[in-house]
């Protein structure tokens, strides 16, 4: 197919197979049929002269892995908001990876989370997310060095770590204010030391907001905060004191991982979810009380907390994930609890009662 320049796929075709037109370097335009429901992995990958506009029919239920990756001249893409009356909520990662001519993208409000779809599309300058998008995932737009305009709707409630790393947009935000806040989400705190007071408007501590800051010793969060993102305080090695507000409902993966100077922390009863490795490596912690609404202690949550001597587990907990208390050398808990994939908990305390 190397000599094909234009492609019209007839009505009636429902699927384009894996690698079907991969590497058709002379292909400049494609018309896809309304009957199409599936575009497989690498289907048009490496079609370097394909310019578009590329209109994805409303019947397509999924764009698979790298289906348009390496289409270096594809400038215009229209993604439908609905398919068969159902909202399009996601496209596979790296679908448009390496499309160097793509300069602007509009993401429909039907997407729940955005991230990874436009990896290495280094010339994107503008991204517009429409109202309805709920969250922006880890490294969603990282490395898009020319991205200078991002429209973030009010519906976005969570932003994970390094979502905008290396973008012009983030650099410009830093120039405006070292404390970067979007939609009441604290994205970055800038260079700071000693005691830090989080602004009262903040509702979410974004992923990686304080990560790696070795100069902060104390953090005070307002009661407005409801969510603590992944890696939020990761490796804040000098942090000794922090409050978790009474309205927080979730503490994400690695949120306090490596906070080796943290001696105590009070987890409020409002918390219903504590994710993997959230307090791993908090080697100065001596005691923890698990909130009464927690049903599962996730894998690695308190691993490597070498001074943890007492932990109170409520009757609501029915499962303990693999390695939840691994290398907690001061905690008198038997091996099968430390290493089993799943464990039924019958008692309320370790370090105070037998299990």
Short mmCIF file of C-alpha atoms in Angstrom, two decimals, residues 102-108 114-119 121 123-130 133 136 140-142 144 146-153 163-164 167 169:
data_model
loop_
_atom_site.label_atom_id
_atom_site.label_comp_id
_atom_site.label_asym_id
_atom_site.label_seq_id
_atom_site.Cartn_x
_atom_site.Cartn_y
_atom_site.Cartn_z
CA UNK A 102 -0.89 18.64 15.76
CA UNK A 103 -1.20 22.13 17.23
CA UNK A 104 -4.58 22.26 18.96
CA UNK A 105 -6.92 19.75 20.57
CA UNK A 106 -10.47 19.97 21.88
CA UNK A 107 -11.43 17.25 24.34
CA UNK A 108 -15.17 16.62 24.73
CA UNK A 114 -7.64 13.01 30.40
CA UNK A 115 -4.07 11.75 30.14
CA UNK A 116 -1.53 10.16 27.81
CA UNK A 117 -3.50 10.44 24.59
CA UNK A 118 -1.20 13.05 23.06
CA UNK A 119 2.21 11.89 24.24
CA UNK A 121 2.83 15.65 20.21
CA UNK A 123 3.93 21.09 18.80
CA UNK A 124 0.56 21.23 20.51
CA UNK A 125 0.04 24.82 21.59
CA UNK A 126 -3.53 24.77 22.78
CA UNK A 127 -5.72 22.24 24.58
CA UNK A 128 -9.36 22.91 25.36
CA UNK A 129 -11.20 20.62 27.74
CA UNK A 130 -14.95 21.09 27.68
CA UNK A 133 -14.14 16.45 32.24
CA UNK A 136 -6.38 15.14 34.67
CA UNK A 140 -1.17 13.93 31.17
CA UNK A 141 0.52 16.71 29.20
CA UNK A 142 4.08 16.35 30.50
CA UNK A 144 4.55 19.12 25.61
CA UNK A 146 5.06 24.27 23.34
CA UNK A 147 1.76 23.94 25.18
CA UNK A 148 0.98 27.45 26.35
CA UNK A 149 -2.82 27.63 26.48
CA UNK A 150 -4.95 25.19 28.47
CA UNK A 151 -8.63 25.64 29.11
CA UNK A 152 -9.59 23.72 32.25
CA UNK A 153 -13.33 23.58 32.97
CA UNK A 163 0.30 16.69 34.75
CA UNK A 164 1.77 19.84 33.19
CA UNK A 167 4.87 23.00 29.52
CA UNK A 169 1.60 26.99 30.48
#
